[in-house]
mmCIF file of C-alpha atoms and ligand atoms in Angstrom:
data_model
loop_
_atom_site.group_PDB
_atom_site.id
_atom_site.type_symbol
_atom_site.label_atom_id
_atom_site.label_comp_id
_atom_site.label_asym_id
_atom_site.label_seq_id
_atom_site.Cartn_x
_atom_site.Cartn_y
_atom_site.Cartn_z
ATOM 1 C CA MET A 24 -61.082 13.730 8.447
ATOM 2 C CA LEU A 25 -60.501 13.380 12.236
ATOM 3 C CA ALA A 26 -57.221 14.576 13.703
ATOM 4 C CA ALA A 27 -55.151 12.043 15.123
ATOM 5 C CA VAL A 28 -54.685 11.047 18.579
ATOM 6 C CA SER A 29 -51.380 10.667 19.718
ATOM 7 C CA THR A 30 -51.300 10.606 23.242
ATOM 8 C CA GLN A 31 -51.882 8.037 25.379
ATOM 9 C CA SER A 32 -53.305 10.070 28.240
ATOM 10 C CA ALA A 33 -56.795 11.674 25.490
ATOM 11 C CA ARG A 34 -57.596 7.130 25.115
ATOM 12 C CA THR A 35 -59.699 6.342 28.290
ATOM 13 C CA ALA A 36 -61.264 10.800 27.390
ATOM 14 C CA LEU A 37 -61.781 9.309 23.635
ATOM 15 C CA MET A 38 -63.399 6.045 25.482
ATOM 16 C CA VAL A 39 -66.224 7.867 28.052
ATOM 17 C CA ALA A 40 -66.579 10.228 24.819
ATOM 18 C CA ALA A 41 -67.745 7.087 22.461
ATOM 19 C CA TYR A 42 -69.925 5.567 26.017
ATOM 20 C CA ARG A 43 -71.498 9.257 25.907
ATOM 21 C CA ALA A 44 -72.271 8.787 22.304
ATOM 22 C CA ARG A 45 -73.763 5.845 22.163
ATOM 23 C CA ALA A 46 -75.773 6.659 24.716
ATOM 24 C CA THR A 47 -77.325 9.240 23.272
ATOM 25 C CA ALA A 48 -77.875 7.518 20.335
ATOM 26 C CA ARG A 49 -79.986 5.101 22.563
ATOM 27 C CA LYS A 50 -84.490 5.736 22.459
ATOM 28 C CA ASP A 51 -84.688 5.624 25.561
ATOM 29 C CA ALA A 52 -81.883 7.706 26.599
ATOM 30 C CA ILE A 53 -80.283 8.745 29.635
ATOM 31 C CA CYS A 54 -78.289 11.803 29.023
ATOM 32 C CA MET A 55 -77.548 13.747 25.436
ATOM 33 C CA ASP A 56 -74.423 14.457 24.164
ATOM 34 C CA PRO A 57 -75.209 15.465 20.465
ATOM 35 C CA TYR A 58 -71.142 16.495 19.560
ATOM 36 C CA ALA A 59 -69.807 12.990 21.305
ATOM 37 C CA THR A 60 -70.022 10.774 18.463
ATOM 38 C CA ALA A 61 -68.179 13.609 16.418
ATOM 39 C CA LEU A 62 -65.406 13.801 19.001
ATOM 40 C CA ALA A 63 -65.025 9.573 20.041
ATOM 41 C CA GLY A 64 -64.229 8.513 15.875
ATOM 42 C CA ASP A 65 -63.758 5.608 15.348
ATOM 43 C CA ASP A 66 -60.824 5.287 17.835
ATOM 44 C CA GLY A 67 -62.728 6.369 20.352
ATOM 45 C CA GLN A 68 -65.744 3.459 19.877
ATOM 46 C CA ALA A 69 -62.750 1.037 19.095
ATOM 47 C CA ILE A 70 -61.724 1.306 22.484
ATOM 48 C CA ALA A 71 -65.462 0.870 24.107
ATOM 49 C CA LYS A 72 -66.471 -1.612 22.077
ATOM 50 C CA ALA A 73 -63.054 -3.464 23.596
ATOM 51 C CA TYR A 74 -64.506 -2.507 27.093
ATOM 52 C CA ASP A 75 -67.859 -3.980 26.420
ATOM 53 C CA ALA A 76 -65.971 -7.329 26.668
ATOM 54 C CA VAL A 77 -64.431 -6.614 30.032
ATOM 55 C CA TYR A 78 -66.649 -4.083 32.014
ATOM 56 C CA PRO A 79 -70.144 -4.278 29.824
ATOM 57 C CA HIS A 80 -72.258 -1.406 32.286
ATOM 58 C CA MET A 81 -69.523 1.149 31.352
ATOM 59 C CA GLU A 82 -71.967 2.719 29.115
ATOM 60 C CA LEU A 83 -75.028 2.991 31.612
ATOM 61 C CA TRP A 84 -72.129 3.991 33.667
ATOM 62 C CA ILE A 85 -71.135 7.007 32.316
ATOM 63 C CA ALA A 86 -74.240 7.927 30.567
ATOM 64 C CA VAL A 87 -75.321 8.283 34.369
ATOM 65 C CA ARG A 88 -72.816 10.742 35.545
ATOM 66 C CA THR A 89 -73.231 12.641 32.765
ATOM 67 C CA ALA A 90 -76.994 13.629 32.958
ATOM 68 C CA PHE A 91 -76.073 14.110 37.400
ATOM 69 C CA ILE A 92 -73.859 16.262 36.184
ATOM 70 C CA ASP A 93 -75.781 18.537 33.430
ATOM 71 C CA GLY A 94 -78.238 18.554 35.836
ATOM 72 C CA LEU A 95 -76.007 19.457 38.560
ATOM 73 C CA VAL A 96 -74.940 22.995 35.894
ATOM 74 C CA GLY A 97 -78.324 23.110 35.909
ATOM 75 C CA ARG A 98 -79.028 23.214 39.985
ATOM 76 C CA PHE A 99 -75.660 24.901 40.705
ATOM 77 C CA GLY A 100 -74.928 26.686 37.273
ATOM 78 C CA ALA A 101 -76.284 30.449 38.664
ATOM 79 C CA LEU A 102 -72.911 30.474 40.448
ATOM 80 C CA GLY A 103 -71.745 31.790 37.110
ATOM 81 C CA GLN A 104 -68.383 30.018 36.551
ATOM 82 C CA ILE A 105 -67.856 26.438 36.104
ATOM 83 C CA VAL A 106 -64.342 25.189 36.049
ATOM 84 C CA ILE A 107 -64.570 21.505 34.649
ATOM 85 C CA LEU A 108 -60.986 19.044 35.689
ATOM 86 C CA GLY A 109 -59.287 17.563 33.689
ATOM 87 C CA ALA A 110 -61.829 17.884 30.993
ATOM 88 C CA GLY A 111 -61.366 15.389 28.471
ATOM 89 C CA PHE A 112 -63.669 15.257 25.717
ATOM 90 C CA ASP A 113 -66.783 16.769 28.124
ATOM 91 C CA THR A 114 -68.612 19.306 25.546
ATOM 92 C CA ARG A 115 -70.506 21.192 28.357
ATOM 93 C CA SER A 116 -70.084 24.483 27.551
ATOM 94 C CA ALA A 117 -71.547 24.304 24.424
ATOM 95 C CA ARG A 118 -75.001 21.252 25.925
ATOM 96 C CA LEU A 119 -75.449 23.122 28.326
ATOM 97 C CA ALA A 120 -74.115 27.638 27.908
ATOM 98 C CA ARG A 121 -76.311 29.870 29.299
ATOM 99 C CA PRO A 122 -76.078 33.691 29.706
ATOM 100 C CA GLY A 123 -74.629 34.616 32.031
ATOM 101 C CA VAL A 124 -72.204 31.905 32.719
ATOM 102 C CA ARG A 125 -68.320 31.004 31.988
ATOM 103 C CA PHE A 126 -67.269 27.417 31.451
ATOM 104 C CA PHE A 127 -63.334 26.965 31.678
ATOM 105 C CA GLU A 128 -62.041 23.058 31.019
ATOM 106 C CA VAL A 129 -58.639 22.258 32.903
ATOM 107 C CA ASP A 130 -56.734 19.845 31.388
ATOM 108 C CA GLN A 131 -53.233 17.860 30.716
ATOM 109 C CA GLU A 132 -52.158 20.172 27.489
ATOM 110 C CA GLU A 133 -52.176 17.046 25.150
ATOM 111 C CA VAL A 134 -55.447 16.021 25.508
ATOM 112 C CA GLN A 135 -56.830 19.269 24.915
ATOM 113 C CA LYS A 136 -55.069 20.241 22.150
ATOM 114 C CA ALA A 137 -55.560 16.234 20.768
ATOM 115 C CA LYS A 138 -59.603 17.487 21.699
ATOM 116 C CA ARG A 139 -59.340 21.064 19.804
ATOM 117 C CA ALA A 140 -57.555 19.618 16.786
ATOM 118 C CA ARG A 141 -61.212 17.202 16.784
ATOM 119 C CA LEU A 142 -63.069 19.724 16.892
ATOM 120 C CA ALA A 143 -61.242 22.467 14.585
ATOM 121 C CA ALA A 144 -62.090 19.344 12.084
ATOM 122 C CA ILE A 145 -65.941 18.695 13.266
ATOM 123 C CA GLY A 146 -66.540 22.284 11.837
ATOM 124 C CA GLY A 147 -69.760 23.748 13.236
ATOM 125 C CA TYR A 148 -69.365 23.923 17.431
ATOM 126 C CA PRO A 149 -69.930 26.808 19.625
ATOM 127 C CA ASP A 150 -66.506 26.434 21.376
ATOM 128 C CA LYS A 151 -67.389 28.995 24.969
ATOM 129 C CA ALA A 152 -64.542 27.377 26.730
ATOM 130 C CA THR A 153 -61.541 29.210 28.294
ATOM 131 C CA TYR A 154 -59.511 26.854 27.724
ATOM 132 C CA VAL A 155 -56.111 25.909 30.414
ATOM 133 C CA THR A 156 -53.643 23.216 30.641
ATOM 134 C CA CYS A 157 -52.426 21.946 34.351
ATOM 135 C CA ASN A 158 -50.547 18.351 35.284
ATOM 136 C CA PHE A 159 -52.795 18.247 38.341
ATOM 137 C CA GLU A 160 -49.903 16.447 39.502
ATOM 138 C CA LYS A 161 -46.794 19.351 39.398
ATOM 139 C CA GLU A 162 -49.083 22.474 38.752
ATOM 140 C CA ASP A 163 -51.539 25.094 40.133
ATOM 141 C CA PHE A 164 -55.027 24.870 38.467
ATOM 142 C CA LEU A 165 -56.101 27.525 40.081
ATOM 143 C CA ASP A 166 -53.325 29.513 39.685
ATOM 144 C CA ARG A 167 -53.813 28.747 36.077
ATOM 145 C CA LEU A 168 -57.094 29.997 36.019
ATOM 146 C CA SER A 169 -56.982 33.819 37.696
ATOM 147 C CA ALA A 170 -54.415 34.016 34.272
ATOM 148 C CA GLU A 171 -57.283 33.592 32.315
ATOM 149 C CA ARG A 172 -59.490 35.472 33.861
ATOM 150 C CA PHE A 173 -61.134 33.136 36.859
ATOM 151 C CA ASP A 174 -62.393 35.380 39.853
ATOM 152 C CA ALA A 175 -62.066 33.253 42.960
ATOM 153 C CA SER A 176 -63.902 36.517 44.490
ATOM 154 C CA THR A 177 -67.338 34.604 43.528
ATOM 155 C CA PRO A 178 -68.268 31.500 43.275
ATOM 156 C CA ALA A 179 -67.588 28.619 40.486
ATOM 157 C CA LEU A 180 -69.458 24.524 40.838
ATOM 158 C CA PHE A 181 -66.046 22.260 39.468
ATOM 159 C CA ILE A 182 -66.379 19.641 38.080
ATOM 160 C CA TRP A 183 -63.702 16.828 38.137
ATOM 161 C CA GLU A 184 -65.647 13.678 36.400
ATOM 162 C CA GLY A 185 -63.530 10.891 35.999
ATOM 163 C CA VAL A 186 -60.542 12.311 37.149
ATOM 164 C CA THR A 187 -59.392 11.163 40.339
ATOM 165 C CA PRO A 188 -58.985 6.984 39.356
ATOM 166 C CA TYR A 189 -55.605 8.367 37.870
ATOM 167 C CA LEU A 190 -54.307 10.693 40.114
ATOM 168 C CA THR A 191 -51.802 10.196 43.007
ATOM 169 C CA GLU A 192 -53.414 10.244 47.124
ATOM 170 C CA ALA A 193 -51.343 14.228 47.073
ATOM 171 C CA ALA A 194 -52.837 15.443 43.689
ATOM 172 C CA VAL A 195 -56.243 14.624 44.906
ATOM 173 C CA ARG A 196 -55.633 16.184 48.233
ATOM 174 C CA SER A 197 -54.184 19.518 46.702
ATOM 175 C CA THR A 198 -56.862 19.438 43.965
ATOM 176 C CA LEU A 199 -59.073 19.557 47.157
ATOM 177 C CA ARG A 200 -57.482 22.147 48.778
ATOM 178 C CA ARG A 201 -56.645 24.449 46.474
ATOM 179 C CA ILE A 202 -60.523 24.435 45.659
ATOM 180 C CA ALA A 203 -61.887 24.832 49.545
ATOM 181 C CA GLN A 204 -58.774 27.148 50.673
ATOM 182 C CA ARG A 205 -58.601 29.397 47.670
ATOM 183 C CA ALA A 206 -61.914 29.445 45.646
ATOM 184 C CA HIS A 207 -64.458 31.433 47.090
ATOM 185 C CA GLU A 208 -66.312 29.540 50.068
ATOM 186 C CA ALA A 209 -69.707 28.840 48.514
ATOM 187 C CA SER A 210 -68.182 27.226 45.639
ATOM 188 C CA VAL A 211 -69.145 23.591 45.089
ATOM 189 C CA LEU A 212 -67.244 20.530 43.718
ATOM 190 C CA VAL A 213 -68.803 17.314 42.446
ATOM 191 C CA PHE A 214 -66.187 14.253 41.657
ATOM 192 C CA ASP A 215 -65.872 11.121 41.323
ATOM 193 C CA HIS A 216 -64.235 8.105 42.870
ATOM 194 C CA LEU A 217 -63.367 4.579 43.335
ATOM 195 C CA ARG A 218 -63.290 1.905 46.287
ATOM 196 C CA ARG A 219 -59.668 0.672 47.498
ATOM 197 C CA LYS A 220 -60.356 -2.576 46.750
ATOM 198 C CA ILE A 221 -60.410 -2.440 42.585
ATOM 199 C CA VAL A 222 -57.694 0.300 42.697
ATOM 200 C CA VAL A 223 -55.188 -2.095 44.520
ATOM 201 C CA GLY A 224 -56.482 -5.161 42.927
ATOM 202 C CA ASP A 225 -57.888 -6.839 45.668
ATOM 203 C CA VAL A 226 -60.709 -7.701 44.636
ATOM 204 C CA GLN A 227 -61.824 -12.205 43.989
ATOM 205 C CA ASN A 228 -64.074 -11.579 40.395
ATOM 206 C CA PRO A 229 -60.581 -12.329 37.491
ATOM 207 C CA LYS A 230 -63.324 -9.312 35.262
ATOM 208 C CA ASP A 231 -62.169 -6.986 37.450
ATOM 209 C CA LEU A 232 -58.843 -7.605 37.893
ATOM 210 C CA GLU A 233 -58.931 -7.560 34.118
ATOM 211 C CA SER A 234 -61.146 -4.100 33.700
ATOM 212 C CA ARG A 235 -58.523 -2.479 35.939
ATOM 213 C CA ALA A 236 -55.557 -4.016 33.816
ATOM 214 C CA PHE A 237 -57.027 -2.862 30.646
ATOM 215 C CA VAL A 238 -57.290 1.084 31.901
ATOM 216 C CA ALA A 239 -53.864 0.223 32.113
ATOM 217 C CA ASP A 240 -53.008 -0.388 29.470
ATOM 218 C CA LEU A 241 -54.965 2.229 28.073
ATOM 219 C CA GLY A 242 -52.139 3.712 29.808
ATOM 220 C CA GLU A 243 -53.602 5.678 32.727
ATOM 221 C CA PRO A 244 -53.176 2.737 34.926
ATOM 222 C CA LEU A 245 -55.798 3.626 38.104
ATOM 223 C CA ARG A 246 -53.714 5.146 41.378
ATOM 224 C CA PHE A 247 -56.376 6.597 43.582
ATOM 225 C CA GLY A 248 -59.164 4.912 45.427
ATOM 226 C CA ILE A 249 -61.196 5.160 48.955
ATOM 227 C CA ASP A 250 -63.800 3.965 50.535
ATOM 228 C CA TYR A 251 -65.215 6.396 52.641
ATOM 229 C CA PRO A 252 -63.854 10.322 51.323
ATOM 230 C CA LEU A 253 -65.991 12.309 54.095
ATOM 231 C CA PRO A 254 -63.073 12.714 56.123
ATOM 232 C CA MET A 255 -60.569 12.639 53.625
ATOM 233 C CA LEU A 256 -62.986 16.167 52.695
ATOM 234 C CA TYR A 257 -63.278 17.436 56.313
ATOM 235 C CA GLU A 258 -59.435 17.869 56.260
ATOM 236 C CA GLU A 259 -58.846 19.221 53.347
ATOM 237 C CA GLY A 260 -61.384 21.766 53.897
ATOM 238 C CA PHE A 261 -64.407 21.000 53.552
ATOM 239 C CA ARG A 262 -67.549 21.252 55.216
ATOM 240 C CA LYS A 263 -70.802 20.763 53.927
ATOM 241 C CA VAL A 264 -70.254 16.880 52.592
ATOM 242 C CA ARG A 265 -72.994 14.103 50.881
ATOM 243 C CA ALA A 266 -70.853 10.985 49.261
ATOM 244 C CA LEU A 267 -73.159 8.495 47.022
ATOM 245 C CA THR A 268 -72.999 5.163 45.972
ATOM 246 C CA PHE A 269 -73.785 5.485 42.342
ATOM 247 C CA ASP A 270 -76.260 2.515 42.674
ATOM 248 C CA GLU A 271 -78.088 5.561 44.428
ATOM 249 C CA ILE A 272 -77.820 8.152 41.019
ATOM 250 C CA CYS A 273 -78.263 5.162 39.198
ATOM 251 C CA LEU A 274 -81.467 4.574 40.441
ATOM 252 C CA ASP A 275 -82.331 8.037 39.885
ATOM 253 C CA ALA A 276 -82.283 8.285 36.608
ATOM 254 C CA THR A 277 -83.295 4.746 35.628
ATOM 255 C CA GLY A 278 -85.419 3.784 38.812
ATOM 256 C CA THR A 279 -84.297 0.133 38.382
ATOM 257 C CA TYR A 280 -82.048 -2.367 40.486
ATOM 258 C CA ASP A 281 -81.132 -5.329 38.509
ATOM 259 C CA ARG A 282 -77.702 -4.556 38.068
ATOM 260 C CA GLU A 283 -76.132 -7.469 39.712
ATOM 261 C CA ARG A 284 -73.967 -5.061 42.035
ATOM 262 C CA ALA A 285 -71.988 -3.871 39.231
ATOM 263 C CA PHE A 286 -71.831 -0.350 40.122
ATOM 264 C CA ARG A 287 -70.375 -1.891 43.214
ATOM 265 C CA PHE A 288 -67.129 -0.146 42.836
ATOM 266 C CA GLN A 289 -68.325 3.653 42.169
ATOM 267 C CA GLY A 290 -68.566 6.702 44.231
ATOM 268 C CA VAL A 291 -70.021 10.080 43.644
ATOM 269 C CA VAL A 292 -68.768 13.146 46.396
ATOM 270 C CA LEU A 293 -70.223 16.127 46.443
ATOM 271 C CA ALA A 294 -68.560 19.084 48.476
ATOM 272 C CA SER A 295 -68.144 22.741 49.625
ATOM 273 C CA ARG A 296 -67.435 24.718 52.593
ATOM 274 C CA THR A 297 -70.848 26.868 52.593
ATOM 275 C CA THR A 298 -73.272 25.967 50.964
ATOM 276 C CA ALA A 299 -75.988 23.281 51.105
ATOM 277 C CA LEU A 300 -76.533 20.827 49.642
HETATM 278 C C1 SAM B 71 -60.985 9.362 31.722
HETATM 279 S S1 SAM B 71 -60.802 10.928 32.065
HETATM 280 C C2 SAM B 71 -62.329 11.260 31.357
HETATM 281 C C3 SAM B 71 -62.842 12.686 30.728
HETATM 282 C C4 SAM B 71 -63.815 13.625 31.210
HETATM 283 N N1 SAM B 71 -63.579 14.103 32.517
HETATM 284 C C5 SAM B 71 -64.952 12.682 30.908
HETATM 285 O O1 SAM B 71 -65.356 12.409 31.684
HETATM 286 O O2 SAM B 71 -65.554 12.529 30.008
HETATM 287 C C6 SAM B 71 -59.402 11.353 32.454
HETATM 288 C C7 SAM B 71 -58.720 12.872 32.251
HETATM 289 O O3 SAM B 71 -58.253 12.853 33.174
HETATM 290 C C8 SAM B 71 -57.515 13.974 32.145
HETATM 291 N N2 SAM B 71 -56.201 13.861 33.873
HETATM 292 C C9 SAM B 71 -55.460 12.683 33.908
HETATM 293 N N3 SAM B 71 -54.106 13.319 35.168
HETATM 294 C C10 SAM B 71 -54.662 14.233 34.633
HETATM 295 C C11 SAM B 71 -53.651 14.704 35.616
HETATM 296 N N4 SAM B 71 -51.900 14.038 36.017
HETATM 297 N N5 SAM B 71 -53.931 16.687 35.381
HETATM 298 C C12 SAM B 71 -54.215 16.981 34.800
HETATM 299 N N6 SAM B 71 -55.419 16.190 33.967
HETATM 300 C C13 SAM B 71 -55.404 14.699 34.179
HETATM 301 C C14 SAM B 71 -56.954 13.335 31.446
HETATM 302 O O4 SAM B 71 -56.613 13.891 30.992
HETATM 303 C C15 SAM B 71 -58.139 13.240 30.479
HETATM 304 O O5 SAM B 71 -58.748 13.840 30.375
#
């Protein structure tokens, strides 16, 4: 019996886990998360099923995003520390564990509690993560990480996946600033973002408005969107920036572009102070 997830904040995270589960089960799977089905549970699957009717491309988006970031863990994992910000039901610490690499998961207390309750209920999960609670709107995740033996004097890979749309611009900027100014200069950050239009509702297609309303109804309204993130990253201290469209990483992952501009609102960014990206 899975632990009930009572918090509103965990519902988008559950939905994403459900999409990862479905993507993993495909014959031509782009990403692999063997724990996602158990973590998502029937409630996660039900949310994903309801969202399909609004935005049928979400499973592909999540599959490509997961695979792209998994690839970065392979590329930058040797940095030795991987910090997953807004981790939700992330399972990389189990799936991508390797000797000498520490994984930290940062999330709101209630979401983390819900995840850990589910992990305990499914059993057999090789739980290697160090858990740190933080609300990015009002707390300092780097102080909290340091209290858990995160070493800011050595580089880290920071993963911030599917989180920025739900934060205020102030929280997005303070998170960027902390990484740029207080983590080791060779640290690397990856995050995804939405464009401003969809966040503020300046869209013509009723389906886009429906999609925006759906996530708000899950308890996490869209709050932050940006079209061209490079100036913000520069202002907050990064000097190496690579901004990609989702179409680019989707083309890499699938070899096709036949999606009728389904990913026109999504972007992915890699940033560092000194590491070439
Ligand atoms: C859509 S889920 C993504 C979860 C996970 N990164 C993934 O891709 O599967 C959004 C995550 O952001 C977290 N989040 C939202 N607002 C937050 C805040 N103010 N402080 C900390 N985490 C937050 C939620 O708790 C949730 O885990």
